[in-house]
Short mmCIF file of C-alpha atoms and ligand atoms in Angstrom, two decimals:
data_model
loop_
_atom_site.label_atom_id
_atom_site.label_comp_id
_atom_site.label_asym_id
_atom_site.label_seq_id
_atom_site.Cartn_x
_atom_site.Cartn_y
_atom_site.Cartn_z
CA MET X 1 18.10 -0.19 25.72
CA LYS X 2 16.54 -3.64 25.55
CA ILE X 3 13.12 -5.03 24.67
CA ILE X 4 11.35 -6.41 27.73
CA ASP X 5 7.83 -6.95 26.39
CA CYS X 6 6.17 -7.70 23.05
CA GLN X 7 2.39 -7.66 22.67
CA VAL X 8 0.13 -8.17 19.67
CA PHE X 9 -3.38 -6.66 19.54
CA VAL X 10 -5.95 -7.87 17.02
CA SER X 11 -8.89 -5.47 17.07
CA CYS X 12 -11.50 -3.85 14.85
CA PRO X 13 -11.56 -0.05 15.32
CA GLY X 14 -13.38 0.66 12.04
CA ARG X 15 -11.85 -2.42 10.42
CA ASN X 16 -9.52 -5.25 11.47
CA PHE X 17 -6.01 -4.21 12.42
CA VAL X 18 -3.06 -6.06 13.96
CA THR X 19 -0.91 -3.80 16.12
CA LEU X 20 2.45 -4.61 17.66
CA LYS X 21 3.61 -3.00 20.91
CA LEU X 22 7.23 -3.21 22.04
CA THR X 23 8.25 -2.03 25.52
CA THR X 24 11.83 -1.28 26.60
CA ASP X 25 13.66 -1.58 29.89
CA ASN X 26 13.71 2.25 30.17
CA GLY X 27 9.94 2.48 29.79
CA LEU X 28 9.56 3.48 26.12
CA VAL X 29 6.84 2.04 23.88
CA GLY X 30 7.19 1.51 20.11
CA TRP X 31 4.39 0.69 17.65
CA GLY X 32 4.25 -1.39 14.47
CA ASP X 33 1.44 -2.32 12.08
CA ALA X 34 1.12 -6.03 11.26
CA THR X 35 -2.15 -5.84 9.33
CA LEU X 36 -2.50 -8.06 6.26
CA ASN X 37 -6.04 -7.71 4.96
CA GLY X 38 -7.93 -11.01 5.30
CA ARG X 39 -4.93 -12.86 6.79
CA GLU X 40 -4.70 -10.94 10.07
CA LEU X 41 -4.55 -13.92 12.42
CA ALA X 42 -1.73 -15.59 10.49
CA VAL X 43 0.55 -12.59 11.03
CA ALA X 44 -0.55 -12.26 14.67
CA SER X 45 0.39 -15.90 15.29
CA TYR X 46 3.71 -15.57 13.43
CA LEU X 47 4.56 -12.70 15.75
CA ARG X 48 3.18 -14.07 19.03
CA ASP X 49 4.30 -17.65 18.60
CA HIS X 50 7.60 -17.27 16.76
CA LEU X 51 9.13 -13.78 16.79
CA CYS X 52 8.09 -12.09 20.05
CA PRO X 53 9.83 -14.64 22.29
CA LEU X 54 13.08 -14.04 20.38
CA LEU X 55 12.80 -10.27 20.70
CA ILE X 56 12.96 -10.21 24.48
CA GLY X 57 16.39 -8.99 25.58
CA ARG X 58 17.42 -7.69 22.13
CA GLU X 59 19.10 -4.28 21.79
CA VAL X 60 16.69 -1.73 20.26
CA MET X 61 19.36 0.21 18.34
CA ASN X 62 20.51 -2.80 16.29
CA THR X 63 17.79 -2.58 13.65
CA GLU X 64 19.96 -4.02 10.86
CA ASP X 65 21.03 -7.05 12.87
CA THR X 66 17.52 -7.73 14.18
CA TRP X 67 16.08 -7.51 10.67
CA GLN X 68 18.70 -9.96 9.33
CA TYR X 69 18.17 -12.23 12.33
CA PHE X 70 14.48 -12.64 11.52
CA TYR X 71 14.92 -12.69 7.72
CA LYS X 72 17.94 -14.97 7.38
CA GLY X 73 17.59 -16.69 10.71
CA ALA X 74 14.19 -18.24 9.95
CA TYR X 75 15.54 -20.23 6.98
CA TRP X 76 12.00 -19.83 5.46
CA ARG X 77 12.21 -16.47 3.74
CA ARG X 78 9.87 -13.98 2.09
CA GLY X 79 6.10 -14.09 1.57
CA PRO X 80 3.51 -11.60 2.82
CA VAL X 81 2.91 -13.15 6.26
CA THR X 82 6.59 -13.39 7.14
CA MET X 83 7.51 -9.99 5.75
CA THR X 84 4.57 -8.19 7.37
CA ALA X 85 5.54 -9.67 10.74
CA ILE X 86 9.19 -8.67 10.31
CA GLY X 87 8.05 -5.26 9.04
CA ALA X 88 5.97 -4.59 12.16
CA ILE X 89 8.99 -5.31 14.38
CA ASP X 90 11.32 -3.20 12.28
CA VAL X 91 8.96 -0.20 12.25
CA ALA X 92 8.37 -0.47 16.02
CA LEU X 93 12.14 -0.52 16.57
CA TRP X 94 12.63 2.63 14.45
CA ASP X 95 9.80 4.27 16.42
CA LEU X 96 11.66 3.41 19.62
CA LYS X 97 14.99 4.63 18.25
CA GLY X 98 13.43 7.97 17.38
CA LYS X 99 11.81 8.28 20.78
CA ALA X 100 15.06 7.38 22.56
CA LEU X 101 17.02 9.92 20.52
CA ASP X 102 14.19 12.47 20.75
CA THR X 103 13.92 12.95 16.99
CA PRO X 104 11.47 12.04 14.20
CA VAL X 105 12.26 8.80 12.38
CA TYR X 106 12.90 10.59 9.07
CA ASN X 107 15.96 12.24 10.66
CA LEU X 108 17.43 8.77 11.18
CA LEU X 109 16.77 7.83 7.53
CA GLY X 110 18.55 10.78 5.93
CA GLY X 111 16.59 13.80 7.09
CA ARG X 112 14.06 15.86 5.19
CA SER X 113 14.27 15.63 1.41
CA ARG X 114 10.99 17.58 1.11
CA ASP X 115 8.59 19.63 3.18
CA ARG X 116 5.39 17.76 2.33
CA LEU X 117 4.25 14.64 0.49
CA LEU X 118 1.98 14.67 -2.55
CA VAL X 119 -0.90 12.24 -2.05
CA TYR X 120 -3.59 10.73 -4.22
CA THR X 121 -6.98 9.69 -3.01
CA HIS X 122 -9.77 7.53 -4.45
CA ALA X 123 -12.86 8.60 -6.39
CA GLN X 124 -15.29 5.89 -7.35
CA GLY X 125 -18.84 5.69 -8.63
CA GLN X 126 -21.42 3.20 -9.81
CA ASP X 127 -21.48 4.80 -13.29
CA LEU X 128 -19.87 7.65 -15.23
CA ASP X 129 -21.97 10.47 -13.74
CA ASP X 130 -21.57 9.15 -10.24
CA THR X 131 -17.81 8.93 -10.78
CA LEU X 132 -17.55 12.49 -12.13
CA THR X 133 -19.32 13.68 -8.99
CA ALA X 134 -16.87 11.71 -6.83
CA VAL X 135 -13.90 13.29 -8.65
CA ALA X 136 -15.39 16.76 -8.08
CA THR X 137 -15.83 15.98 -4.38
CA ALA X 138 -12.23 14.82 -4.03
CA GLN X 139 -10.96 17.87 -5.89
CA ALA X 140 -13.05 20.15 -3.65
CA ALA X 141 -11.49 18.44 -0.61
CA GLY X 142 -8.10 19.65 -1.85
CA TYR X 143 -6.69 16.59 -3.63
CA ARG X 144 -4.46 17.26 -6.63
CA ALA X 145 -4.14 13.60 -7.61
CA ILE X 146 -7.12 11.26 -7.83
CA ARG X 147 -7.44 7.56 -8.59
CA VAL X 148 -10.58 7.14 -10.70
CA GLN X 149 -12.55 3.84 -10.71
CA SER X 150 -16.05 3.36 -12.05
CA GLY X 151 -18.68 0.70 -12.45
CA VAL X 152 -18.59 -0.61 -16.04
CA PRO X 153 -21.75 -0.85 -18.19
CA GLY X 154 -22.63 -4.50 -18.62
CA LEU X 155 -20.73 -5.69 -15.53
CA GLY X 156 -22.04 -6.17 -12.00
CA LYS X 157 -20.23 -5.02 -8.85
CA ILE X 158 -16.51 -4.82 -9.53
CA TYR X 159 -13.25 -4.04 -7.77
CA GLY X 160 -12.77 -0.52 -6.47
CA ILE X 161 -16.44 0.39 -6.20
CA GLY X 162 -17.39 0.13 -2.55
CA SER X 163 -20.94 -0.07 -1.31
CA GLY X 164 -21.55 2.55 1.36
CA ASP X 165 -18.53 3.76 3.32
CA ALA X 166 -16.69 0.47 3.60
CA TYR X 167 -13.48 0.26 1.62
CA GLU X 168 -11.74 -1.96 0.51
CA PRO X 169 -14.88 -4.02 0.00
CA VAL X 170 -14.95 -6.60 2.73
CA SER X 171 -17.43 -9.38 3.18
CA LYS X 172 -17.92 -10.10 6.85
CA GLY X 173 -18.02 -13.75 7.74
CA VAL X 174 -15.91 -16.77 7.05
CA ARG X 175 -16.52 -16.97 3.30
CA PRO X 176 -15.64 -14.25 0.76
CA GLU X 177 -18.28 -12.91 -1.62
CA GLU X 178 -17.91 -13.72 -5.30
CA GLU X 179 -17.92 -11.20 -8.14
CA THR X 180 -18.09 -11.70 -11.89
CA TRP X 181 -15.71 -10.20 -14.44
CA ARG X 182 -15.43 -9.71 -18.21
CA THR X 183 -12.42 -7.84 -19.57
CA GLU X 184 -13.73 -6.56 -22.92
CA PRO X 185 -16.40 -4.13 -21.58
CA TYR X 186 -13.82 -2.83 -19.12
CA LEU X 187 -11.22 -2.20 -21.84
CA ARG X 188 -13.82 -0.35 -23.94
CA PHE X 189 -15.18 1.76 -21.08
CA VAL X 190 -12.07 2.98 -19.25
CA PRO X 191 -10.78 5.24 -22.08
CA GLU X 192 -14.30 6.77 -22.35
CA LEU X 193 -14.22 7.36 -18.61
CA PHE X 194 -10.90 9.21 -18.75
CA ALA X 195 -11.98 11.20 -21.81
CA ALA X 196 -14.96 12.42 -19.80
CA VAL X 197 -12.86 13.17 -16.70
CA ARG X 198 -10.28 15.16 -18.67
CA LYS X 199 -13.02 17.08 -20.50
CA GLU X 200 -14.68 18.01 -17.22
CA PHE X 201 -11.62 18.72 -15.07
CA GLY X 202 -8.98 19.95 -17.53
CA PRO X 203 -5.31 19.05 -17.91
CA ASP X 204 -3.91 19.89 -14.45
CA LEU X 205 -5.58 17.31 -12.24
CA LEU X 206 -3.32 14.27 -11.78
CA LEU X 207 -5.24 11.11 -12.67
CA LEU X 208 -4.50 7.51 -11.75
CA HIS X 209 -6.22 4.20 -12.46
CA ASP X 210 -5.87 0.69 -11.00
CA SER X 211 -6.58 -2.42 -13.13
CA HIS X 212 -6.03 -4.69 -10.13
CA HIS X 213 -4.10 -7.42 -11.93
CA ARG X 214 -6.95 -8.30 -14.32
CA LEU X 215 -5.26 -7.97 -17.71
CA THR X 216 -2.89 -9.96 -19.85
CA PRO X 217 0.22 -8.12 -21.11
CA ILE X 218 -1.31 -7.56 -24.56
CA GLU X 219 -4.56 -6.26 -23.04
CA ALA X 220 -2.54 -4.02 -20.74
CA ALA X 221 -0.65 -2.62 -23.72
CA ARG X 222 -3.96 -1.86 -25.48
CA LEU X 223 -5.41 -0.08 -22.45
CA ALA X 224 -2.21 1.88 -21.80
CA GLN X 225 -2.17 3.01 -25.47
CA ASP X 226 -5.85 3.94 -25.44
CA LEU X 227 -5.27 6.03 -22.31
CA GLU X 228 -2.30 7.96 -23.73
CA PRO X 229 -4.33 11.04 -24.80
CA TYR X 230 -5.45 11.54 -21.19
CA HIS X 231 -1.93 11.64 -19.71
CA LEU X 232 -2.35 9.53 -16.61
CA PHE X 233 0.01 9.98 -13.65
CA TRP X 234 0.07 6.18 -13.59
CA LEU X 235 -1.73 3.03 -14.67
CA GLU X 236 -1.50 0.55 -11.80
CA ASP X 237 -1.28 -3.23 -11.51
CA THR X 238 -2.28 -4.09 -15.05
CA VAL X 239 -1.01 -7.66 -14.92
CA PRO X 240 -0.02 -9.88 -11.99
CA ALA X 241 3.71 -9.28 -11.73
CA GLU X 242 4.99 -12.66 -10.60
CA HIS X 243 6.43 -12.81 -14.12
CA GLN X 244 8.36 -9.57 -14.19
CA ALA X 245 9.47 -9.92 -17.83
CA SER X 246 5.84 -9.64 -18.96
CA PHE X 247 6.15 -5.90 -18.40
CA ARG X 248 8.57 -5.68 -21.32
CA LEU X 249 5.73 -6.08 -23.78
CA ILE X 250 3.60 -3.39 -22.13
CA ARG X 251 6.53 -1.03 -21.79
CA GLU X 252 7.53 -1.31 -25.45
CA LYS X 253 4.07 -0.33 -26.57
CA THR X 254 3.18 2.70 -24.49
CA VAL X 255 4.26 5.94 -22.87
CA THR X 256 1.59 5.71 -20.15
CA PRO X 257 3.54 5.55 -16.84
CA LEU X 258 3.25 2.19 -15.08
CA ALA X 259 3.00 1.40 -11.38
CA VAL X 260 3.01 -2.01 -9.72
CA GLY X 261 3.92 -3.74 -6.50
CA GLU X 262 1.40 -3.38 -3.66
CA VAL X 263 1.59 -7.14 -3.11
CA PHE X 264 5.41 -7.30 -3.29
CA ASN X 265 7.42 -8.10 -0.17
CA THR X 266 11.10 -8.01 -1.12
CA LEU X 267 13.56 -6.57 -3.62
CA HIS X 268 13.49 -9.91 -5.42
CA ASP X 269 9.87 -9.24 -6.47
CA CYS X 270 10.88 -6.13 -8.39
CA GLN X 271 14.60 -6.40 -9.16
CA GLN X 272 14.03 -6.97 -12.89
CA LEU X 273 11.18 -4.46 -13.13
CA VAL X 274 13.47 -1.79 -11.69
CA SER X 275 16.80 -2.63 -13.31
CA GLU X 276 15.24 -2.96 -16.80
CA GLN X 277 13.27 0.24 -16.20
CA LEU X 278 9.99 -1.53 -16.93
CA ILE X 279 8.02 0.55 -14.42
CA ASP X 280 7.93 4.16 -13.25
CA TYR X 281 6.54 3.74 -9.73
CA LEU X 282 7.04 0.98 -7.20
CA ARG X 283 3.96 0.37 -5.00
CA MET X 284 5.64 -1.73 -2.30
CA THR X 285 4.65 -0.42 1.09
CA VAL X 286 6.68 -0.28 4.30
CA SER X 287 4.56 -2.62 6.42
CA HIS X 288 4.27 -5.40 3.80
CA GLY X 289 7.80 -4.88 2.49
CA GLY X 290 9.54 -5.92 5.68
CA GLY X 291 9.84 -2.49 7.31
CA LEU X 292 11.95 0.63 6.90
CA THR X 293 15.28 -1.22 6.91
CA PRO X 294 14.75 -3.03 3.57
CA MET X 295 12.55 -0.32 2.03
CA MET X 296 15.35 2.25 2.32
CA LYS X 297 17.66 -0.16 0.48
CA ILE X 298 15.06 -0.74 -2.24
CA ALA X 299 14.44 3.00 -2.72
CA HIS X 300 18.18 3.60 -3.03
CA PHE X 301 18.46 0.74 -5.52
CA ALA X 302 15.59 2.18 -7.61
CA GLU X 303 16.81 5.77 -7.63
CA PRO X 304 19.41 5.53 -10.46
CA TYR X 305 16.86 3.67 -12.63
CA HIS X 306 14.43 6.63 -12.41
CA VAL X 307 11.90 4.51 -10.52
CA LYS X 308 10.04 6.46 -7.84
CA THR X 309 8.16 5.32 -4.77
CA GLY X 310 4.37 5.20 -4.60
CA CYS X 311 3.62 3.36 -1.36
CA HIS X 312 0.40 1.42 -1.06
CA GLY X 313 -1.64 3.23 1.58
CA PRO X 314 -5.27 2.09 1.61
CA SER X 315 -7.39 2.11 4.77
CA ASP X 316 -6.52 -1.56 5.32
CA ILE X 317 -3.06 -0.64 6.56
CA SER X 318 -3.23 1.18 9.89
CA PRO X 319 -2.19 4.79 10.55
CA ILE X 320 1.03 3.38 12.05
CA ALA X 321 1.98 1.94 8.67
CA LEU X 322 0.93 5.15 6.94
CA ALA X 323 3.12 7.15 9.32
CA ALA X 324 6.05 4.84 8.51
CA CYS X 325 5.44 5.50 4.78
CA LEU X 326 5.45 9.24 5.43
CA HIS X 327 8.78 9.19 7.27
CA PHE X 328 10.19 7.02 4.47
CA GLY X 329 8.76 9.34 1.80
CA THR X 330 10.12 12.40 3.60
CA ALA X 331 13.65 10.98 3.62
CA VAL X 332 14.19 9.35 0.20
CA ASN X 333 15.08 11.44 -2.84
CA ASN X 334 13.00 9.38 -5.28
CA PHE X 335 9.64 9.78 -3.53
CA GLY X 336 6.83 9.82 -6.10
CA ILE X 337 3.44 9.97 -4.43
CA GLN X 338 1.64 8.47 -1.40
CA GLU X 339 -1.77 6.81 -1.51
CA TYR X 340 -4.11 8.21 1.15
CA MET X 341 -7.81 7.54 1.64
CA GLY X 342 -8.30 8.85 5.16
CA TYR X 343 -9.77 6.55 7.81
CA ALA X 344 -13.10 5.79 9.45
CA ASP X 345 -13.83 7.81 12.61
CA ALA X 346 -13.41 4.68 14.76
CA THR X 347 -9.91 4.19 13.32
CA GLU X 348 -8.97 7.82 13.94
CA ALA X 349 -10.20 7.44 17.53
CA ALA X 350 -7.86 4.50 18.16
CA PHE X 351 -4.72 5.91 16.51
CA SER X 352 -3.61 9.46 17.29
CA HIS X 353 -1.07 10.93 14.89
CA ASP X 354 0.82 14.12 14.23
CA TYR X 355 0.69 13.88 10.43
CA SER X 356 -2.02 15.99 8.83
CA PHE X 357 -3.60 16.47 5.41
CA GLY X 358 -3.89 19.86 3.76
CA ASP X 359 -3.91 21.31 0.27
CA GLY X 360 -3.34 17.97 -1.48
CA TYR X 361 -0.35 17.00 0.66
CA LEU X 362 0.35 15.05 3.81
CA HIS X 363 2.51 16.91 6.29
CA VAL X 364 4.61 14.81 8.63
CA GLY X 365 5.09 16.19 12.15
CA ASP X 366 8.16 16.66 14.31
CA ALA X 367 7.23 14.41 17.23
CA PRO X 368 9.94 11.92 18.25
CA GLY X 369 9.66 8.50 16.58
CA LEU X 370 6.76 7.99 14.17
CA GLY X 371 4.54 10.53 15.93
CA ILE X 372 1.77 8.02 16.52
CA GLU X 373 0.12 6.43 19.54
CA PHE X 374 -2.35 3.56 19.79
CA ASP X 375 -5.20 3.62 22.30
CA GLU X 376 -5.33 -0.04 23.34
CA ALA X 377 -8.53 0.22 25.40
CA THR X 378 -10.54 1.94 22.65
CA ALA X 379 -9.34 -0.46 19.97
CA ASN X 380 -9.63 -3.63 22.02
CA ALA X 381 -13.24 -2.81 22.93
CA GLN X 382 -13.98 -3.54 19.25
CA PRO X 383 -13.15 -7.21 18.68
CA TYR X 384 -11.81 -8.77 15.49
CA ALA X 385 -14.38 -10.38 13.20
CA PRO X 386 -13.40 -12.36 10.09
CA ALA X 387 -13.71 -10.28 6.90
CA TYR X 388 -12.41 -10.97 3.43
CA LEU X 389 -11.92 -9.30 0.09
CA PRO X 390 -14.28 -10.79 -2.49
CA VAL X 391 -13.01 -13.34 -4.97
CA ASN X 392 -13.46 -12.95 -8.70
CA ARG X 393 -14.66 -15.34 -11.41
CA LEU X 394 -15.19 -15.04 -15.15
CA GLU X 395 -18.77 -15.34 -16.34
CA ASP X 396 -18.35 -19.05 -17.11
CA GLY X 397 -17.20 -19.68 -13.53
CA THR X 398 -13.44 -19.71 -14.13
CA MET X 399 -11.53 -18.54 -11.06
CA PHE X 400 -9.83 -15.25 -11.96
CA ASP X 401 -7.39 -12.71 -10.52
CA TRP X 402 -8.56 -10.29 -7.83
C1 LIG P 501 -5.01 0.05 -3.76
C2 LIG P 501 -5.29 -1.38 -3.60
C3 LIG P 501 -6.30 -1.73 -2.56
C4 LIG P 501 -6.28 -3.24 -2.34
C5 LIG P 501 -6.46 -3.58 -0.90
C6 LIG P 501 -6.28 -5.05 -0.64
O1 LIG P 501 -4.48 0.39 -4.79
O2 LIG P 501 -5.29 0.79 -2.83
O3 LIG P 501 -5.49 -2.00 -4.82
O4 LIG P 501 -7.51 -1.23 -2.98
O5 LIG P 501 -7.27 -3.88 -3.05
O6 LIG P 501 -5.56 -2.84 -0.15
O7 LIG P 501 -6.28 -5.30 0.72
MG1 LIG P 502 -3.98 -1.11 -6.12
#
């Protein structure tokens, strides 16, 4: 079974997505997600101009060899653009394999390790009261695990607090918006926020929080300590993790579980974090981590170190990527939790899927492959328009981490 056609669609059904379509000589179609928020066209070009021509004529079943061919064969390795492009191909090939063998992808990855996947969703508000209402709404919708973000007194618009329905905040146009940040009010407010949430919702609700890479290690240690009484499920992305050893300091100081890695692309980004047991959850996601082929290896590597998976799954990766995460999470033993925010109606209209949400869990279906189809005509009627995450500066104008 050989690849005879490779097409890349850049469209905006609800938000910008890059979708890869592979067609085989026996008439099967496989789908991959190549979306990299704010850098969509770079991945589309990497695929169209460099990888698609090399895919024609390749054997679908040889996922390991094809992955190595694109990873090692390029000479230029790693990085989000490269790994997202390779990931889209790898996922589309696994989709095709499943369809050809008439079985869900998770059966090819080890079979079912669980019946359903625990998910967390987002609750966010402009202030404390608003946020408590958002948590109540998420709980009423059935979620057992909720990521809580709130506007901070004394700060303007900040990360995680969308305006209207749009999430992750995107500024349409060629130039990103700018936001202003100060760490001290944030560090003071977040423990108050979680005290209020625990008081209102009791001990059973699983609570998560995302610092979005805005702290230094010593600030992260302070926040993690201050949050200990509220028993978080995890505290996410406290510091940028290019310097993996910086997690040693945080880890020594706290028993709050730590998660990191949504911007990671390879095992090399987390090898020290995992092998020194500096984190509890790895946030690398299938589409940005080079696909199912490397992600299975990484999960197996992490398992003996007690590090669990917690795949990044915001609405800026498409339902194809989410489906790939669900098949991965169904198969690996050390699944932790899956992020899930749902999608805009326009996105749901373009991607049909056989996974479903109920009772705080995502349930993966039994359709062959990933159980997902992309409606090209619907999606392509909504053209790509440039949109970016905001950038972030300190109050004196210093460029800061987003
Ligand atoms: C999360 C993430 C997102 C990212 C977004 C970037 O934990 O879901 O932090 O909110 O900011 O995916 O494109
Ligand atoms: Mg995050």
